């Protein structure tokens, strides 16, 4: 069997959680391969809404095993609170959840370093989610990190203290007074105490050597779906660096984040919104600052699932989408939030950029909002509510034209169109 991949093609929040949940009945295992609690994946059904940060989005399907892979970084306190919230809704995931021993721990002091580094950057800040992502991946690469599996070893306390001291020195060298800083509403000492308590709980879950786990599942003929977090334009190598996250969000990250060989990768589902959004800083060529952008934010409820921050909104950027399709080898597209465009009389899409006096269709090395001006193509809006549409043949002609225009540009078919947040709000296309 092959391992299929579902990942975001824009700056995150494309709707990955919803579609992984929808596809999960077709899979035996859903596995997260990168990122951490900077992710916020929303799933809605039967009038209930769940936001997952670390736990894979297959958990609502009782027949599915869920793996947090080695490439993921874990804050035990956040993971524990996710598990508790699910428990309160009557969902016990402990039997179906597996955690890689090699997944790195986000320490309480990583949260402080993240905050201190962002504060020190001032106006140049990344707009990080402040979950400690950058500092944890930095320590992983610098070979200072501590993995979940290490927390079961005798020298864990010693290693923890060494890291803690090093981080506190760094924080103080940046002039950051952490005694004034609240981590998720708690002062540092309280957070650290609860963090250790949560870690003890997490250690009782099913910790596995995940590279063996996943390859054994493959050999046994199990169907596996790898669930991406963030999006391609936030990839540490190919995103709008330095305004990116600290992991490989692209398909390449699946191999290193789970321990599977490139030949094991099957389909790659690429998911994108019918427009664009971005949270945090960094270039966004097609960003809107007018009423149309405001309308997208309102209609799409574009406020961060993890931080609650308003998301920046703008038109679909086709050169960027084609770039993402190329990097990931996308075989099928999924277009989300088409319903958000229901009231737009006309819809624009960027088909090229004006850059240093030339018209180009690739993303140049120094892509920035200052030196890239979008060239737009305008299409007719469908101007009717599509929220209740479930059948392909009921799609308005203008929506079909919009999809065809995108397909012609990126040369990959759009297989699913999402028309609302609920699990059932979907149109499957036969093309
Ligand atoms: P993820 O991080 O990619 O899983 O996406 P998020 O959960 O952060 O953000 C997507 C948001 O859009 C969530 O609030 C979803 O409930 C919502 N959503 C998903 N699909 C649709 C859709 O087709 N239409 C609308 N209106 N909302 C959607
Ligand atoms: P999901 O999985 C949207 C953004 C942050 C910031 C940058 C770096 O829900 O799509 P970090 O905390 O990773 O150091 O922040 O990346 N970012 C996301 N934006 N969706 C996400 O995840 C994101 N995870 C990180 O806003 O600009
Ligand atoms: Mg999200």
Tab-separated table of C-alpha atoms and ligand atoms in Angstrom:
chain	number	residue	atom	x	y	z
A	1	UNK	CA	0.000	0.000	0.000
A	2	UNK	CA	0.957	3.626	-0.447
A	3	UNK	CA	0.609	6.502	1.951
A	4	UNK	CA	-1.594	9.319	0.673
A	5	UNK	CA	-0.936	12.883	1.734
A	6	UNK	CA	-3.245	15.811	2.351
A	7	UNK	CA	-1.621	19.197	2.740
A	8	UNK	CA	-2.281	22.924	2.474
A	9	UNK	CA	-1.220	24.832	-0.635
A	10	UNK	CA	-1.447	28.341	0.795
A	11	UNK	CA	-0.576	29.930	4.169
A	12	UNK	CA	-2.457	27.421	6.315
A	13	UNK	CA	-6.067	27.250	7.531
A	14	UNK	CA	-7.262	25.959	4.168
A	15	UNK	CA	-9.658	23.515	5.857
A	16	UNK	CA	-7.365	20.499	6.227
A	17	UNK	CA	-9.083	19.312	9.418
A	18	UNK	CA	-12.496	19.135	7.767
A	19	UNK	CA	-11.285	17.152	4.761
A	20	UNK	CA	-9.093	14.735	6.748
A	21	UNK	CA	-12.169	13.993	8.854
A	22	UNK	CA	-14.257	13.484	5.700
A	23	UNK	CA	-11.665	11.195	4.081
A	24	UNK	CA	-10.761	9.270	7.239
A	25	UNK	CA	-13.380	6.498	6.796
A	26	UNK	CA	-11.351	5.463	3.720
A	27	UNK	CA	-8.194	5.117	5.834
A	28	UNK	CA	-6.948	2.865	8.651
A	29	UNK	CA	-4.374	5.339	9.948
A	30	UNK	CA	-4.121	9.136	9.950
A	31	UNK	CA	-0.668	10.511	10.771
A	32	UNK	CA	0.566	14.029	11.481
A	33	UNK	CA	4.132	14.458	10.214
A	34	UNK	CA	5.210	18.000	11.135
A	35	UNK	CA	4.287	21.143	13.004
A	36	UNK	CA	2.875	21.295	16.479
A	37	UNK	CA	0.209	23.201	18.375
A	38	UNK	CA	0.661	26.181	16.059
A	39	UNK	CA	-1.870	24.222	14.001
A	40	UNK	CA	-5.598	24.592	14.579
A	41	UNK	CA	-7.660	22.104	12.585
A	42	UNK	CA	-11.421	22.565	12.782
A	43	UNK	CA	-13.967	19.785	12.375
A	44	UNK	CA	-17.725	20.397	12.496
A	45	UNK	CA	-20.559	17.873	12.505
A	46	UNK	CA	-23.959	17.381	14.175
A	47	UNK	CA	-23.880	20.992	15.382
A	48	UNK	CA	-20.599	20.396	17.260
A	49	UNK	CA	-17.273	22.048	16.578
A	50	UNK	CA	-13.817	20.751	17.555
A	51	UNK	CA	-10.429	22.390	17.064
A	52	UNK	CA	-7.440	20.033	17.155
A	53	UNK	CA	-3.868	21.257	17.580
A	54	UNK	CA	-1.686	18.164	17.977
A	55	UNK	CA	-4.089	15.273	17.563
A	56	UNK	CA	-4.665	14.006	14.008
A	57	UNK	CA	-8.085	14.768	12.524
A	58	UNK	CA	-8.974	11.073	12.091
A	59	UNK	CA	-10.028	10.782	15.757
A	60	UNK	CA	-13.726	11.192	15.081
A	61	UNK	CA	-13.732	8.022	13.068
A	62	UNK	CA	-13.627	5.120	15.561
A	63	UNK	CA	-12.106	2.783	12.969
A	64	UNK	CA	-9.041	4.926	12.490
A	65	UNK	CA	-5.692	4.792	14.292
A	66	UNK	CA	-4.019	8.161	14.777
A	67	UNK	CA	-0.285	8.707	14.892
A	68	UNK	CA	1.635	11.774	16.022
A	69	UNK	CA	4.823	11.279	14.040
A	70	UNK	CA	8.464	11.976	14.875
A	71	UNK	CA	8.424	15.226	12.877
A	72	UNK	CA	5.749	16.723	15.130
A	73	UNK	CA	6.652	18.718	18.233
A	74	UNK	CA	4.507	18.300	21.321
A	75	UNK	CA	3.541	20.502	24.239
A	76	UNK	CA	2.214	17.932	26.756
A	77	UNK	CA	-0.029	20.472	28.444
A	78	UNK	CA	-1.726	21.443	25.179
A	79	UNK	CA	-2.025	17.798	24.117
A	80	UNK	CA	-3.531	16.881	27.472
A	81	UNK	CA	-6.070	19.694	27.243
A	82	UNK	CA	-7.076	18.495	23.749
A	83	UNK	CA	-7.587	14.976	25.094
A	84	UNK	CA	-9.653	16.304	28.032
A	85	UNK	CA	-11.884	18.373	25.747
A	86	UNK	CA	-12.579	15.331	23.608
A	87	UNK	CA	-13.278	13.278	26.745
A	88	UNK	CA	-15.841	15.835	27.858
A	89	UNK	CA	-17.632	15.265	24.565
A	90	UNK	CA	-17.637	11.535	25.187
A	91	UNK	CA	-14.772	10.756	22.810
A	92	UNK	CA	-12.039	8.587	24.302
A	93	UNK	CA	-9.118	8.555	21.924
A	94	UNK	CA	-6.521	6.905	24.124
A	95	UNK	CA	-6.871	3.472	22.492
A	96	UNK	CA	-6.502	4.858	18.965
A	97	UNK	CA	-3.746	7.392	19.599
A	98	UNK	CA	-0.061	6.576	19.101
A	99	UNK	CA	2.821	8.974	19.729
A	100	UNK	CA	6.317	8.753	18.334
A	101	UNK	CA	9.019	8.462	20.985
A	102	UNK	CA	11.140	10.620	18.697
A	103	UNK	CA	8.733	13.569	18.689
A	104	UNK	CA	10.440	16.539	20.354
A	105	UNK	CA	9.051	18.241	23.434
A	106	UNK	CA	8.149	21.911	23.516
A	107	UNK	CA	9.478	22.910	26.942
A	108	UNK	CA	7.897	25.738	28.955
A	109	UNK	CA	11.056	27.779	28.369
A	110	UNK	CA	10.692	27.350	24.583
A	111	UNK	CA	7.486	29.361	24.947
A	112	UNK	CA	9.452	32.121	26.690
A	113	UNK	CA	12.205	32.107	24.066
A	114	UNK	CA	9.580	32.396	21.309
A	115	UNK	CA	7.980	35.403	23.036
A	116	UNK	CA	11.351	37.018	23.782
A	117	UNK	CA	12.616	36.581	20.218
A	118	UNK	CA	9.420	37.949	18.715
A	119	UNK	CA	9.498	40.960	21.075
A	120	UNK	CA	13.145	41.593	20.181
A	121	UNK	CA	12.303	41.631	16.471
A	122	UNK	CA	9.855	44.508	16.995
A	123	UNK	CA	8.224	45.528	13.727
A	124	UNK	CA	10.090	42.717	11.927
A	125	UNK	CA	8.393	40.011	14.003
A	126	UNK	CA	7.242	36.827	12.263
A	127	UNK	CA	3.837	36.950	13.913
A	128	UNK	CA	4.481	33.527	15.446
A	129	UNK	CA	1.678	31.733	17.264
A	130	UNK	CA	3.935	31.924	20.372
A	131	UNK	CA	3.617	28.180	20.935
A	132	UNK	CA	7.395	27.720	21.032
A	133	UNK	CA	7.638	26.264	17.529
A	134	UNK	CA	10.746	28.076	16.241
A	135	UNK	CA	12.843	27.546	19.396
A	136	UNK	CA	11.910	23.845	19.647
A	137	UNK	CA	12.825	23.058	16.035
A	138	UNK	CA	15.993	25.158	16.492
A	139	UNK	CA	17.027	22.979	19.436
A	140	UNK	CA	16.183	19.841	17.461
A	141	UNK	CA	18.513	20.896	14.621
A	142	UNK	CA	21.161	22.111	17.049
A	143	UNK	CA	21.045	18.699	18.747
A	144	UNK	CA	19.950	20.128	22.080
A	145	UNK	CA	16.349	18.941	21.945
A	146	UNK	CA	14.561	16.560	24.287
A	147	UNK	CA	12.211	13.964	22.844
A	148	UNK	CA	9.150	12.422	24.464
A	149	UNK	CA	11.081	9.143	24.697
A	150	UNK	CA	13.904	10.913	26.555
A	151	UNK	CA	11.473	11.865	29.301
A	152	UNK	CA	11.364	8.177	30.325
A	153	UNK	CA	15.154	8.023	30.799
A	154	UNK	CA	17.143	8.542	34.015
A	155	UNK	CA	18.953	11.693	32.949
A	156	UNK	CA	15.795	13.542	31.854
A	157	UNK	CA	15.688	15.932	34.832
A	158	UNK	CA	19.330	16.843	34.346
A	159	UNK	CA	18.832	17.500	30.638
A	160	UNK	CA	15.679	19.480	31.327
A	161	UNK	CA	17.477	21.715	33.840
A	162	UNK	CA	20.376	22.309	31.431
A	163	UNK	CA	17.988	23.404	28.704
A	164	UNK	CA	15.913	25.483	31.096
A	165	UNK	CA	18.985	27.398	32.312
A	166	UNK	CA	20.238	27.971	28.793
A	167	UNK	CA	16.855	29.260	27.668
A	168	UNK	CA	16.437	31.569	30.656
A	169	UNK	CA	19.867	33.080	29.988
A	170	UNK	CA	18.855	33.658	26.371
A	171	UNK	CA	15.558	35.221	27.408
A	172	UNK	CA	17.286	37.561	29.817
A	173	UNK	CA	19.961	38.491	27.251
A	174	UNK	CA	17.101	39.656	25.028
A	175	UNK	CA	15.911	41.967	27.814
A	176	UNK	CA	12.650	40.029	28.227
A	177	UNK	CA	11.087	40.008	31.694
A	178	UNK	CA	9.308	36.666	31.787
A	179	UNK	CA	7.973	37.205	35.304
A	180	UNK	CA	5.444	39.536	33.651
A	181	UNK	CA	4.559	37.117	30.850
A	182	UNK	CA	1.533	34.803	30.895
A	183	UNK	CA	1.690	31.508	28.997
A	184	UNK	CA	-1.862	30.575	28.048
A	185	UNK	CA	-3.118	32.560	31.030
A	186	UNK	CA	-0.680	31.157	33.623
A	187	UNK	CA	2.551	32.572	35.017
A	188	UNK	CA	5.707	30.661	34.167
A	189	UNK	CA	5.966	28.739	37.459
A	190	UNK	CA	2.341	27.561	37.263
A	191	UNK	CA	2.745	26.586	33.608
A	192	UNK	CA	5.880	24.592	34.374
A	193	UNK	CA	4.219	22.702	37.242
A	194	UNK	CA	1.195	21.816	35.114
A	195	UNK	CA	3.450	20.951	32.187
A	196	UNK	CA	5.236	18.284	34.274
A	197	UNK	CA	1.938	16.880	35.496
A	198	UNK	CA	0.678	16.685	31.921
A	199	UNK	CA	3.895	15.004	30.788
A	200	UNK	CA	3.318	12.192	33.300
A	201	UNK	CA	-0.132	11.658	31.745
A	202	UNK	CA	1.223	11.677	28.201
A	203	UNK	CA	3.901	9.110	29.115
A	204	UNK	CA	1.091	6.682	29.971
A	205	UNK	CA	-0.264	6.864	26.408
A	206	UNK	CA	0.924	4.531	23.641
A	207	UNK	CA	4.471	5.689	22.841
A	208	UNK	CA	5.856	3.884	19.809
A	209	UNK	CA	8.876	3.678	17.554
A	210	UNK	CA	6.770	5.313	14.904
A	211	UNK	CA	8.951	4.568	11.877
A	212	UNK	CA	8.455	0.835	12.555
A	213	UNK	CA	4.800	1.362	13.416
A	214	UNK	CA	3.999	3.079	10.130
A	215	UNK	CA	6.051	0.783	7.924
A	216	UNK	CA	4.470	-2.273	9.546
A	217	UNK	CA	1.061	-0.775	8.811
A	218	UNK	CA	2.102	-0.289	5.182
A	219	UNK	CA	3.346	-3.867	4.878
A	220	UNK	CA	0.084	-5.105	6.415
A	221	UNK	CA	-1.784	-3.384	3.577
A	222	UNK	CA	-3.303	-0.659	5.755
A	223	UNK	CA	-4.414	2.567	4.147
A	224	UNK	CA	-2.619	5.594	5.559
A	225	UNK	CA	-3.287	9.308	5.209
A	226	UNK	CA	-0.611	11.822	6.197
A	227	UNK	CA	-2.140	15.070	7.471
A	228	UNK	CA	-0.168	18.238	6.854
A	229	UNK	CA	-0.198	21.248	9.118
A	230	UNK	CA	0.327	24.871	8.090
A	231	UNK	CA	0.683	25.293	4.325
A	232	UNK	CA	3.201	25.222	1.482
A	233	UNK	CA	3.817	28.979	1.550
A	234	UNK	CA	4.880	28.644	5.205
A	235	UNK	CA	7.447	25.913	4.431
A	236	UNK	CA	10.843	26.714	5.957
A	237	UNK	CA	12.609	26.149	2.604
A	238	UNK	CA	10.056	27.245	0.025
A	239	UNK	CA	7.751	29.660	1.862
A	240	UNK	CA	8.100	33.411	2.103
A	241	UNK	CA	11.229	33.157	4.248
A	242	UNK	CA	11.767	34.342	6.978
A	243	UNK	CA	8.007	34.741	7.437
A	244	UNK	CA	7.472	30.993	7.634
A	245	UNK	CA	7.153	28.264	10.218
A	246	UNK	CA	10.134	26.087	11.172
A	247	UNK	CA	9.245	22.795	9.496
A	248	UNK	CA	8.876	21.350	6.006
A	249	UNK	CA	5.158	21.594	5.380
A	250	UNK	CA	5.514	20.184	1.861
A	251	UNK	CA	5.198	16.550	0.742
A	252	UNK	CA	8.937	16.090	1.309
A	253	UNK	CA	8.261	16.486	5.031
A	254	UNK	CA	6.225	13.261	5.030
A	255	UNK	CA	9.324	11.100	4.488
A	256	UNK	CA	11.383	12.705	7.252
A	257	UNK	CA	8.437	13.333	9.551
A	258	UNK	CA	7.224	9.729	9.537
A	259	UNK	CA	10.160	7.643	8.357
A	260	UNK	CA	8.665	6.436	5.089
A	261	UNK	CA	10.498	6.078	1.787
A	262	UNK	CA	9.686	8.416	-1.138
A	263	UNK	CA	8.381	5.478	-3.170
A	264	UNK	CA	5.721	4.858	-0.531
A	265	UNK	CA	3.959	8.136	-1.267
A	266	UNK	CA	0.729	7.690	-3.219
A	267	UNK	CA	-1.841	10.400	-3.938
A	268	UNK	CA	-1.175	13.957	-2.866
A	269	UNK	CA	-4.341	15.917	-2.130
A	270	UNK	CA	-3.673	19.649	-2.299
A	271	UNK	CA	-6.156	21.809	-0.487
A	272	UNK	CA	-6.743	25.519	-1.096
A	273	UNK	CA	-9.341	28.177	-0.398
A	274	UNK	CA	-11.245	29.810	-3.267
A	275	UNK	CA	-9.384	32.953	-2.141
A	276	UNK	CA	-6.323	33.526	0.077
A	277	UNK	CA	-5.754	34.213	3.752
A	278	UNK	CA	-2.698	34.674	5.902
A	279	UNK	CA	-2.184	35.175	9.660
A	280	UNK	CA	1.012	36.735	10.896
A	281	UNK	CA	3.515	38.866	8.999
A	282	UNK	CA	5.018	38.502	5.532
A	283	UNK	CA	4.319	39.259	1.891
A	284	UNK	CA	0.831	38.728	0.502
A	285	UNK	CA	0.653	40.020	-3.048
A	286	UNK	CA	-3.099	39.782	-3.592
A	287	UNK	CA	-4.089	41.092	-0.148
A	288	UNK	CA	-7.182	43.296	0.002
A	289	UNK	CA	-7.479	46.269	2.330
A	290	UNK	CA	-10.950	47.314	1.235
A	291	UNK	CA	-14.546	46.241	1.720
A	292	UNK	CA	-14.113	43.136	-0.410
A	293	UNK	CA	-11.391	41.888	1.961
A	294	UNK	CA	-13.610	42.740	4.902
A	295	UNK	CA	-16.465	40.788	3.303
A	296	UNK	CA	-14.231	37.707	2.879
A	297	UNK	CA	-13.196	37.940	6.550
A	298	UNK	CA	-16.793	38.248	7.676
A	299	UNK	CA	-18.314	35.616	5.388
A	300	UNK	CA	-15.436	33.204	5.925
A	301	UNK	CA	-15.192	33.860	9.669
A	302	UNK	CA	-11.505	34.417	9.077
A	303	UNK	CA	-10.172	34.527	12.612
A	304	UNK	CA	-7.325	32.221	13.674
A	305	UNK	CA	-8.352	28.819	15.116
A	306	UNK	CA	-5.296	28.845	17.412
A	307	UNK	CA	-4.797	32.509	18.255
A	308	UNK	CA	-8.120	34.174	17.366
A	309	UNK	CA	-6.233	36.807	15.344
A	310	UNK	CA	-8.074	38.255	12.308
A	311	UNK	CA	-6.739	36.640	9.139
A	312	UNK	CA	-5.556	38.840	6.286
A	313	UNK	CA	-7.682	38.178	3.170
A	314	UNK	CA	-7.166	38.563	-0.585
A	315	UNK	CA	-7.800	37.099	-4.033
A	316	UNK	CA	-6.621	33.700	-5.171
A	317	UNK	CA	-2.994	33.778	-6.354
A	318	UNK	CA	-2.617	31.296	-9.228
A	319	UNK	CA	1.165	31.531	-9.806
A	320	UNK	CA	1.600	30.763	-6.088
A	321	UNK	CA	-0.908	27.896	-6.302
A	322	UNK	CA	0.907	26.419	-9.313
A	323	UNK	CA	4.202	26.712	-7.401
A	324	UNK	CA	2.659	24.765	-4.502
A	325	UNK	CA	1.288	22.110	-6.890
A	326	UNK	CA	4.761	21.715	-8.391
A	327	UNK	CA	6.564	21.395	-5.048
A	328	UNK	CA	4.174	18.780	-3.710
A	329	UNK	CA	3.385	16.790	-6.843
A	330	UNK	CA	-0.317	17.372	-6.188
A	331	UNK	CA	-2.500	14.793	-7.921
A	332	UNK	CA	-5.929	16.074	-6.830
A	333	UNK	CA	-7.127	19.485	-5.753
A	334	UNK	CA	-9.735	20.280	-3.124
A	335	UNK	CA	-11.241	23.757	-3.201
A	336	UNK	CA	-12.544	25.052	0.127
A	337	UNK	CA	-14.857	27.827	1.238
A	338	UNK	CA	-16.369	28.409	-2.194
A	339	UNK	CA	-19.537	29.559	-0.354
A	340	UNK	CA	-17.630	32.567	0.983
A	341	UNK	CA	-17.664	33.995	-2.557
A	342	UNK	CA	-21.454	33.562	-2.890
A	343	UNK	CA	-22.217	37.286	-2.760
A	344	UNK	CA	-19.369	38.540	-4.943
A	345	UNK	CA	-20.585	39.952	-8.287
A	346	UNK	CA	-17.122	39.507	-9.776
A	347	UNK	CA	-14.154	37.499	-8.551
A	348	UNK	CA	-10.540	38.264	-9.343
A	349	UNK	CA	-7.640	35.820	-9.580
A	350	UNK	CA	-3.984	36.754	-10.010
A	351	UNK	CA	-2.533	35.095	-13.121
A	352	UNK	CA	0.884	36.823	-13.189
A	353	UNK	CA	2.962	39.445	-11.418
A	354	UNK	CA	4.573	42.659	-12.642
A	355	UNK	CA	8.127	42.477	-11.368
A	356	UNK	CA	10.925	44.918	-12.201
A	357	UNK	CA	9.160	46.029	-15.384
A	358	UNK	CA	8.443	42.487	-16.592
A	359	UNK	CA	5.412	40.225	-16.403
A	360	UNK	CA	6.294	36.904	-14.763
A	361	UNK	CA	4.420	33.792	-13.618
A	362	UNK	CA	6.971	32.391	-11.165
A	363	UNK	CA	7.767	33.440	-7.604
A	364	UNK	CA	11.103	35.288	-7.675
A	365	UNK	CA	13.675	34.877	-4.888
A	366	UNK	CA	12.982	38.372	-3.577
A	367	UNK	CA	9.185	38.121	-3.781
A	368	UNK	CA	7.718	40.854	-1.610
A	369	UNK	CA	4.558	42.896	-1.654
A	370	UNK	CA	6.672	45.913	-2.654
A	371	UNK	CA	8.196	44.449	-5.819
A	372	UNK	CA	5.386	42.147	-7.001
A	373	UNK	CA	2.227	43.666	-8.347
A	374	UNK	CA	-0.511	41.161	-9.209
A	375	UNK	CA	-1.985	40.988	-12.708
A	376	UNK	CA	-5.632	40.056	-12.281
A	377	UNK	CA	-8.138	38.209	-14.427
A	378	UNK	CA	-11.762	38.898	-13.586
A	379	UNK	CA	-14.487	36.259	-13.592
A	380	UNK	CA	-18.214	36.463	-13.068
A	381	UNK	CA	-19.429	35.525	-9.600
A	382	UNK	CA	-22.247	32.958	-9.181
A	383	UNK	CA	-24.209	35.252	-6.911
A	384	UNK	CA	-26.324	32.587	-5.320
A	385	UNK	CA	-26.022	30.512	-2.170
A	386	UNK	CA	-24.257	27.193	-2.763
A	387	UNK	CA	-24.291	26.061	0.883
A	388	UNK	CA	-27.014	23.468	0.269
A	389	UNK	CA	-25.656	22.127	-3.017
A	390	UNK	CA	-24.382	18.535	-2.803
A	391	UNK	CA	-24.541	17.323	-6.412
A	392	UNK	CA	-22.147	18.250	-9.163
A	393	UNK	CA	-24.959	18.830	-11.657
A	394	UNK	CA	-26.510	21.489	-9.397
A	395	UNK	CA	-23.449	23.696	-9.445
A	396	UNK	CA	-24.025	27.157	-10.944
A	397	UNK	CA	-22.341	27.715	-14.326
A	398	UNK	CA	-20.193	30.578	-13.021
A	399	UNK	CA	-18.780	28.316	-10.280
A	400	UNK	CA	-17.926	25.655	-12.877
A	401	UNK	CA	-16.221	28.368	-14.976
A	402	UNK	CA	-14.232	29.519	-11.941
A	403	UNK	CA	-13.056	25.975	-11.239
A	404	UNK	CA	-12.246	25.322	-14.915
A	405	UNK	CA	-10.127	28.471	-15.034
A	406	UNK	CA	-8.099	27.256	-12.033
A	407	UNK	CA	-7.765	23.740	-13.474
A	408	UNK	CA	-6.545	25.098	-16.815
A	409	UNK	CA	-3.952	27.192	-15.037
A	410	UNK	CA	-2.547	24.562	-12.663
A	411	UNK	CA	-3.308	21.469	-14.754
A	412	UNK	CA	-4.684	19.389	-11.882
A	413	UNK	CA	-8.375	18.491	-11.426
A	414	UNK	CA	-10.479	19.856	-8.568
A	415	UNK	CA	-12.120	16.715	-7.111
A	416	UNK	CA	-13.963	18.209	-4.144
A	417	UNK	CA	-15.580	21.602	-3.633
A	418	UNK	CA	-16.408	22.535	-0.049
A	419	UNK	CA	-19.460	24.708	0.521
A	420	UNK	CA	-19.582	25.211	4.285
A	421	UNK	CA	-17.854	24.213	7.536
A	422	UNK	CA	-19.939	21.101	8.215
A	423	UNK	CA	-18.677	17.673	7.265
A	424	UNK	CA	-21.644	17.162	4.924
A	425	UNK	CA	-21.189	20.427	2.999
A	426	UNK	CA	-19.311	19.012	0.021
A	427	UNK	CA	-19.630	18.513	-3.704
A	428	UNK	CA	-17.721	15.545	-5.142
A	429	UNK	CA	-16.733	16.015	-8.780
A	430	UNK	CA	-16.347	13.187	-11.231
A	431	UNK	CA	-13.893	14.987	-13.569
B	1	LIG	P1	-7.061	23.994	8.839
B	1	LIG	O1	-6.038	24.575	9.759
B	1	LIG	O2	-6.547	23.874	7.446
B	1	LIG	O3	-7.656	22.724	9.334
B	1	LIG	O4	-8.249	25.073	8.777
B	1	LIG	P2	-8.887	25.866	10.023
B	1	LIG	O5	-9.729	24.949	10.800
B	1	LIG	O6	-7.836	26.626	10.762
B	1	LIG	O7	-9.716	26.967	9.265
B	1	LIG	C1	-10.721	26.638	8.377
B	1	LIG	C2	-12.025	27.304	8.880
B	1	LIG	O8	-12.967	27.310	7.835
B	1	LIG	C3	-12.670	26.543	10.022
B	1	LIG	O9	-13.336	27.454	10.836
B	1	LIG	C4	-13.652	25.625	9.299
B	1	LIG	O10	-14.758	25.258	10.116
B	1	LIG	C5	-14.096	26.504	8.174
B	1	LIG	N1	-14.449	25.831	6.928
B	1	LIG	C6	-13.930	24.695	6.382
B	1	LIG	N2	-14.464	24.469	5.167
B	1	LIG	C7	-15.319	25.478	4.936
B	1	LIG	C8	-16.162	25.820	3.828
B	1	LIG	O11	-16.191	25.163	2.797
B	1	LIG	N3	-16.919	26.953	3.970
B	1	LIG	C9	-16.884	27.738	5.080
B	1	LIG	N4	-17.662	28.822	5.114
B	1	LIG	N5	-16.112	27.439	6.135
B	1	LIG	C10	-15.325	26.338	6.049
B	2	LIG	P1	-2.767	25.268	10.404
B	2	LIG	O1	-2.224	23.862	10.515
B	2	LIG	C1	-2.005	29.490	9.658
B	2	LIG	C2	1.906	31.050	10.895
B	2	LIG	C3	1.938	32.042	12.028
B	2	LIG	C4	3.173	32.847	11.651
B	2	LIG	C5	4.106	31.790	11.079
B	2	LIG	C6	5.108	31.258	12.073
B	2	LIG	O2	-3.920	25.523	11.308
B	2	LIG	O3	-3.032	25.626	8.977
B	2	LIG	P2	4.993	29.647	14.181
B	2	LIG	O4	4.133	29.694	15.405
B	2	LIG	O5	4.830	28.411	13.368
B	2	LIG	O6	6.423	29.953	14.467
B	2	LIG	O7	4.462	30.876	13.270
B	2	LIG	O8	3.274	30.729	10.636
B	2	LIG	N1	1.217	29.771	11.205
B	2	LIG	C7	0.014	29.436	10.738
B	2	LIG	N2	-0.856	30.134	9.991
B	2	LIG	N3	-2.285	28.210	10.014
B	2	LIG	C8	-1.395	27.495	10.735
B	2	LIG	O9	-1.570	26.180	10.982
B	2	LIG	C9	-0.209	28.109	11.171
B	2	LIG	N4	0.844	27.711	11.907
B	2	LIG	C10	1.716	28.733	11.909
B	2	LIG	O10	0.774	32.826	12.051
B	2	LIG	O11	2.853	33.742	10.617
B	3	LIG	MG1	-5.841	26.188	11.102
